[in-house]
Short mmCIF file of C-alpha atoms in Angstrom, two decimals:
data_model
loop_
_atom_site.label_atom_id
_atom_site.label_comp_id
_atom_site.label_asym_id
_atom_site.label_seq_id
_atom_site.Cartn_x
_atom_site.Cartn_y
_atom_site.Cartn_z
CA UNK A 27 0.00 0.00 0.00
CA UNK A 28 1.50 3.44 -0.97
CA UNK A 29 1.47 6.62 0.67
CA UNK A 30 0.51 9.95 -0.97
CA UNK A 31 2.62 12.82 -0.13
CA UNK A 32 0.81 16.02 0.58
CA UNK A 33 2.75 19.23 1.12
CA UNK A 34 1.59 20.89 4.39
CA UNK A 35 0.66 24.69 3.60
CA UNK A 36 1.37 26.87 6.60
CA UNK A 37 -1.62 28.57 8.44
CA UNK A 38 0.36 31.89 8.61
CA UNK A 39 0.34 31.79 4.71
CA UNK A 40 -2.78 30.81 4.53
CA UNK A 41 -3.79 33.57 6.86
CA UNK A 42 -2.55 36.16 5.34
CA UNK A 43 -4.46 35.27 1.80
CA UNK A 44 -7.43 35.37 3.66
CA UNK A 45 -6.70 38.92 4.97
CA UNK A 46 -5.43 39.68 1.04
CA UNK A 47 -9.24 38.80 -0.48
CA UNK A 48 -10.58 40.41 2.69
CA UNK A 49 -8.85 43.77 2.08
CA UNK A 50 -9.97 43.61 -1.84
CA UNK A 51 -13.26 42.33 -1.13
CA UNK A 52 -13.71 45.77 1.51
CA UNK A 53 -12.15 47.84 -1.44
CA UNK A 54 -14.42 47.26 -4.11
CA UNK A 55 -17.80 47.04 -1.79
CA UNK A 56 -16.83 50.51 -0.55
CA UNK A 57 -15.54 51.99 -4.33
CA UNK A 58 -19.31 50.20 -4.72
CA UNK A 59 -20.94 52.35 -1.75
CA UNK A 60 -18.77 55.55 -2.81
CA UNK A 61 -19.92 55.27 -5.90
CA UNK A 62 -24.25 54.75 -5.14
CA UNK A 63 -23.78 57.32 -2.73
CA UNK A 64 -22.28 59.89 -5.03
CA UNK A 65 -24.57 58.95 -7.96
CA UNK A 66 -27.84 59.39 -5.65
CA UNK A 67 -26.39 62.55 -4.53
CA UNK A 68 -25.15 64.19 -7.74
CA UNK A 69 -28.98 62.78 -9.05
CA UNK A 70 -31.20 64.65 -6.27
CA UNK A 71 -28.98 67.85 -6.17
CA UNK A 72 -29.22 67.99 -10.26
CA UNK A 73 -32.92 68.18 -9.77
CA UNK A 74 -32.72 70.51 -6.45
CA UNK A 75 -30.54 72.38 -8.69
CA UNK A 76 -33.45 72.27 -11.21
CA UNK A 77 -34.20 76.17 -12.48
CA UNK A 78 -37.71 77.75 -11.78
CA UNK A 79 -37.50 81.47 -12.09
CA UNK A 80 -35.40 83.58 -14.34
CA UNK A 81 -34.86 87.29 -14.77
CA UNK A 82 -34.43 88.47 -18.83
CA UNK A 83 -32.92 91.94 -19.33
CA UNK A 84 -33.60 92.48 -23.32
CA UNK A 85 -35.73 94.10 -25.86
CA UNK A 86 -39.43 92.94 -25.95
CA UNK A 87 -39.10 90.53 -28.78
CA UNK A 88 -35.55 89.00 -27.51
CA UNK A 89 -37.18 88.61 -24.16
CA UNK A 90 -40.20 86.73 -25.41
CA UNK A 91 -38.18 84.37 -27.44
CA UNK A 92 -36.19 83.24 -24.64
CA UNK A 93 -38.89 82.76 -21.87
CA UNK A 94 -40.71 80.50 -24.68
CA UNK A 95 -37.41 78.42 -24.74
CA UNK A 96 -37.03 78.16 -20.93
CA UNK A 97 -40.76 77.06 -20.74
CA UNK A 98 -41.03 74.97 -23.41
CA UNK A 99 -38.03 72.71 -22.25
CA UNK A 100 -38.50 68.63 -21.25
CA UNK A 101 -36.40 69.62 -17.92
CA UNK A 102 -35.05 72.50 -16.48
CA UNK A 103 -32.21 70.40 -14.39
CA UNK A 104 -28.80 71.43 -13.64
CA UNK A 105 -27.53 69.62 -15.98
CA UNK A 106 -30.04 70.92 -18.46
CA UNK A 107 -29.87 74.54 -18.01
CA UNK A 108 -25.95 74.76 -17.93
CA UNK A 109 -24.94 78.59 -19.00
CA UNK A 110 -22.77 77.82 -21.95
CA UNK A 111 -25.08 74.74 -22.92
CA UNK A 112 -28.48 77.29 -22.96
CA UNK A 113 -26.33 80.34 -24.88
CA UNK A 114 -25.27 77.90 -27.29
CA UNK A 115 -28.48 76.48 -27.98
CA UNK A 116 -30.28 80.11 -27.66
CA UNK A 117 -27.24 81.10 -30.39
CA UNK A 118 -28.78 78.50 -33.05
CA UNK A 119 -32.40 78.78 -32.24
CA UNK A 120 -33.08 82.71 -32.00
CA UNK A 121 -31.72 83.73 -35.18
CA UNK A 122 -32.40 87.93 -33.42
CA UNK A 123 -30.04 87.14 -30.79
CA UNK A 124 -26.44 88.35 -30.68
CA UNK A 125 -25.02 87.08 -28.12
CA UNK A 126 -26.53 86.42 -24.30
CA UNK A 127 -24.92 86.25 -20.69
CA UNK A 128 -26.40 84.06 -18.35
CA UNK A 129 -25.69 83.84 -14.51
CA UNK A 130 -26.87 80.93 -12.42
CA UNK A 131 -28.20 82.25 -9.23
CA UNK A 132 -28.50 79.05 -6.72
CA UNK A 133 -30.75 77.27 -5.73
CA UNK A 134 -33.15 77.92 -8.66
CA UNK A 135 -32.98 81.03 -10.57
CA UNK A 136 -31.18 82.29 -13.80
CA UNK A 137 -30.14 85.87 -14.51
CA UNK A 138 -30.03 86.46 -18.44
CA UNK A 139 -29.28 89.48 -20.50
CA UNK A 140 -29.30 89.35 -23.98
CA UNK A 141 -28.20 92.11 -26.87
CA UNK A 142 -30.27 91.62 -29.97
CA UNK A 143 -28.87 91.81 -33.81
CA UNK A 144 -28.77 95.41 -35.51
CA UNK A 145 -29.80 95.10 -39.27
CA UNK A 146 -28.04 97.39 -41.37
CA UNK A 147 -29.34 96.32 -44.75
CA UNK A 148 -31.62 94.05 -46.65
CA UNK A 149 -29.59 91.03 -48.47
CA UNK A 150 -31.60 90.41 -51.85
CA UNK A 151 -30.26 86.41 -52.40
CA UNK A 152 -29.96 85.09 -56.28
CA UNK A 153 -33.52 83.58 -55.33
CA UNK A 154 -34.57 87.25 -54.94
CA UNK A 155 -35.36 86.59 -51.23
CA UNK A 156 -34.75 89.08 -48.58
CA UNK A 157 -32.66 88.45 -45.60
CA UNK A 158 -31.84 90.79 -42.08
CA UNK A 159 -28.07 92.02 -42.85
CA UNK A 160 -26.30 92.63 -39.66
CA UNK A 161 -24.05 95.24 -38.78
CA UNK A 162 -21.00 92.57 -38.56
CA UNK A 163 -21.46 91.74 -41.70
CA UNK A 164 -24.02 88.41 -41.14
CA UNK A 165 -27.38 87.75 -42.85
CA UNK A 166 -29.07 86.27 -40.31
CA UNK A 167 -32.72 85.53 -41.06
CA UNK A 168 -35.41 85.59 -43.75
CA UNK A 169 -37.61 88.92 -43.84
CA UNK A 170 -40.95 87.73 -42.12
CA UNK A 171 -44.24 88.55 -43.67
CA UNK A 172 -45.31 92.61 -43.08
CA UNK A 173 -41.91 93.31 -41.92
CA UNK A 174 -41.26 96.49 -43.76
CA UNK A 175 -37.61 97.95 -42.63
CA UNK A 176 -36.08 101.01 -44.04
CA UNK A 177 -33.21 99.62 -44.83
CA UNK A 178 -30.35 99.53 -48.13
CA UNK A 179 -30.62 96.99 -50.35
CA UNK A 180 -27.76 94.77 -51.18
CA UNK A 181 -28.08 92.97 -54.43
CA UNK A 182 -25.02 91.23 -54.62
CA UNK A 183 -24.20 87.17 -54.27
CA UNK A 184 -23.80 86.02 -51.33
CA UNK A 185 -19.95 85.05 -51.75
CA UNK A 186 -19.70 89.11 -52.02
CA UNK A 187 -21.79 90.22 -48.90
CA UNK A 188 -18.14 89.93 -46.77
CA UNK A 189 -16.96 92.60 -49.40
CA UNK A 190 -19.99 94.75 -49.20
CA UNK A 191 -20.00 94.70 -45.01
CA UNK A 192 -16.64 96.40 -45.71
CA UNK A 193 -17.99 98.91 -48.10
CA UNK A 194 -20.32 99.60 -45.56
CA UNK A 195 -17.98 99.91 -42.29
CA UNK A 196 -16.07 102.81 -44.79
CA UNK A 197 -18.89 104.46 -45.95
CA UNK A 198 -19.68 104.97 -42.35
CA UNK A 199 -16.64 106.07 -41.36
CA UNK A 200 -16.12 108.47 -44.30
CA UNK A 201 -19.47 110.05 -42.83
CA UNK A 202 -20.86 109.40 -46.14
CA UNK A 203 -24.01 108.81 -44.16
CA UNK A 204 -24.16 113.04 -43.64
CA UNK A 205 -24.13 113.28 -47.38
CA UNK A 206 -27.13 111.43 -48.79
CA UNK A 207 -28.47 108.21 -47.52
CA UNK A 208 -27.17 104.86 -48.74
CA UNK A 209 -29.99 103.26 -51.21
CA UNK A 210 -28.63 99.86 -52.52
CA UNK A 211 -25.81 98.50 -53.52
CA UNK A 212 -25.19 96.05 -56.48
CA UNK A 213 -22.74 93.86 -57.86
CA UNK A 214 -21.59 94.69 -61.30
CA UNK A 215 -19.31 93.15 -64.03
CA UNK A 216 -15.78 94.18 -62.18
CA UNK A 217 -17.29 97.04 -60.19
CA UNK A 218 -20.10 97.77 -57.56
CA UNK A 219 -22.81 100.32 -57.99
CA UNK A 220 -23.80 101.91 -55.03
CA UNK A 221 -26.80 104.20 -55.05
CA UNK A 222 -27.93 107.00 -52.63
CA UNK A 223 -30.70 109.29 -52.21
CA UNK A 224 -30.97 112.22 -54.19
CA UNK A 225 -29.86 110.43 -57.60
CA UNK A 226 -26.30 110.04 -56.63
CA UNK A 227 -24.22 107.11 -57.32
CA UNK A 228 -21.04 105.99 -57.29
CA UNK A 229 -19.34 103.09 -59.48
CA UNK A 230 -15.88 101.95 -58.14
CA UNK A 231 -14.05 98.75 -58.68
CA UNK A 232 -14.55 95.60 -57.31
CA UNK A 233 -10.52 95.74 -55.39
CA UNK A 234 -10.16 97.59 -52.70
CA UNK A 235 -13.34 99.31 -52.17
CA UNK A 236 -12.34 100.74 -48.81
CA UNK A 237 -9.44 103.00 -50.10
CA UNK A 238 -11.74 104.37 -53.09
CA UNK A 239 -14.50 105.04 -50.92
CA UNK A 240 -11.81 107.54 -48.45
CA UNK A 241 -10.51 108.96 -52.11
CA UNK A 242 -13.77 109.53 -53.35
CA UNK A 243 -15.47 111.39 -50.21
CA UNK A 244 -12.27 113.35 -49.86
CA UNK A 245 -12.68 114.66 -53.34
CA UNK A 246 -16.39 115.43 -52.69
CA UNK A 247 -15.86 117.11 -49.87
CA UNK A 248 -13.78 120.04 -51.36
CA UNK A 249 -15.33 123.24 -52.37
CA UNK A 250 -15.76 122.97 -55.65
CA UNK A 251 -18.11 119.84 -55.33
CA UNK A 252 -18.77 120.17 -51.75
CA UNK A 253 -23.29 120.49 -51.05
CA UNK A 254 -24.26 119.11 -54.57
CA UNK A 255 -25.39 115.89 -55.41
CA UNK A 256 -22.90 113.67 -58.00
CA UNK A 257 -22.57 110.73 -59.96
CA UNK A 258 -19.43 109.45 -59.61
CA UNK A 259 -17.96 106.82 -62.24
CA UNK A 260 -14.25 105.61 -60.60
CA UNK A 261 -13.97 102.67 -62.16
CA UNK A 262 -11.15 103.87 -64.21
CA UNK A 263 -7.61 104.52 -62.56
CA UNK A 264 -6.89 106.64 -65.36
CA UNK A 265 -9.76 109.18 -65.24
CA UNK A 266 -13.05 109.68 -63.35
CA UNK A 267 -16.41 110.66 -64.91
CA UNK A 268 -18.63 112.98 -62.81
CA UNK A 269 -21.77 114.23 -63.78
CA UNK A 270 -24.33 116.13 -61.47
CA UNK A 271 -27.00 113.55 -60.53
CA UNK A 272 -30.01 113.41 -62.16
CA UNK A 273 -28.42 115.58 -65.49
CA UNK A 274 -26.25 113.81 -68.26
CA UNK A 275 -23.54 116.09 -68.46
CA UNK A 276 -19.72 115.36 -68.11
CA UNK A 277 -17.14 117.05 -66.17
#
């Protein structure tokens, strides 16, 4: 009869394994508790967080528009009513809103002020629509139905309207605005046309508007020419053609 061998495993090894699972076993059930705890707590503070009142510091229309969004959201939770998360959204939704600061005012309450857009012009696309022109250069919406601005009419494509925001910005600066008021511009065959009241126009070139536009009020604004009305034809470097507006003749 043979005798199996069996190796003899000492308890103070064996112990100390025990106290090894023991340790990770305690580790993960309290990473466990940590964990439940924290998600329980982060979940009932997002909705005590949750917003309820809010104070909007804008014109009438701006205002409007963003109390409908605030009510008409599926939850108002902390999570959901994050500053930069609500002005982005706002950003994309309201096309009449330039830009909005929003302060959250714990527990419950939002503090908002918003600017609105300043159209400058009407943008006539090449499917003879009309769209709100911005003053930094944007066209931002569609014209609604009975809207009825007094605005200049850009009739231009739209790969131009950067070019024509910049005609605008030095027609403004050149106080051209104190002369007759801008009418429309339009996008010619190498030049723009750019009408004002009165009968006067101007034709320049389609480079570096900005610089004609200084040379050309500069001219106009000596004595000779100075508190008459002009058409202006610049689209030669060579020579200009001026005639007195609403008359044919050359000088």
């Amino acid at each position: 009869m043979s005798r199996v061998n069996q190796r003899r495993v000492d308890p103070a090894v064996q112990k100390k394994a025990r106290r090894r699972s023991l340790k990770r076993i305690g580790r993960v059930f309290a990473f466990a508790l940590i964990a439940a705890l924290t998600t329980t707590s982060a979940t009932w503070l997002n909705q005590k967080w949750s917003v309820a009142n809010w104070d909007i510091t804008a014109e009438a229309a701006i205002k409007q528009a963003i109390d409908m969004q605030l009510k008409n959201m599926a939850s108002r939770d902390f999570l959901s009513t994050r500053p930069d998360l609500l002005r982005e959204q706002w950003l994309q939704r309201i096309p009449d809103l330039a830009d909005v600061r929003i302060t959250r005012l714990l527990p419950d309450r939002l503090q908002i002020q918003a600017d609105a857009r300043v159209p400058t012009a009407l943008w006539q696309d090449e499917r003879s629509r009309l769209h709100l022109f911005d003053s930094q250069g944007n066209a931002y919406r569609l014209l609604r139905k009975g809207e009825s601005p007094d605005l200049p009419l850009l009739r231009l494509p739209q790969a131009q309207l950067a070019s024509a925001h910049t005609m605008m910005v030095a027609l403004a600066q050149n106080d051209v605005a104190s002369l007759s008021g801008l009418s429309e511009i339009r996008a010619g065959a190498g030049y723009w046309h750019i009408y004002f009241s009165r009968g006067e126009s101007w034709l320049i070139p389609l480079s570096n508007e900005a610089a004609e536009i200084q040379h050309i009020t500069s001219f106009l604004k000596q004595p000779r020419w100075k508190g008459r009305h002009w058409r202006v034809d610049a689209r030669l470097a060579s020579r200009w053609f001026i005639r007195p507006a609403g008359h044919g003749g050359v000088i």
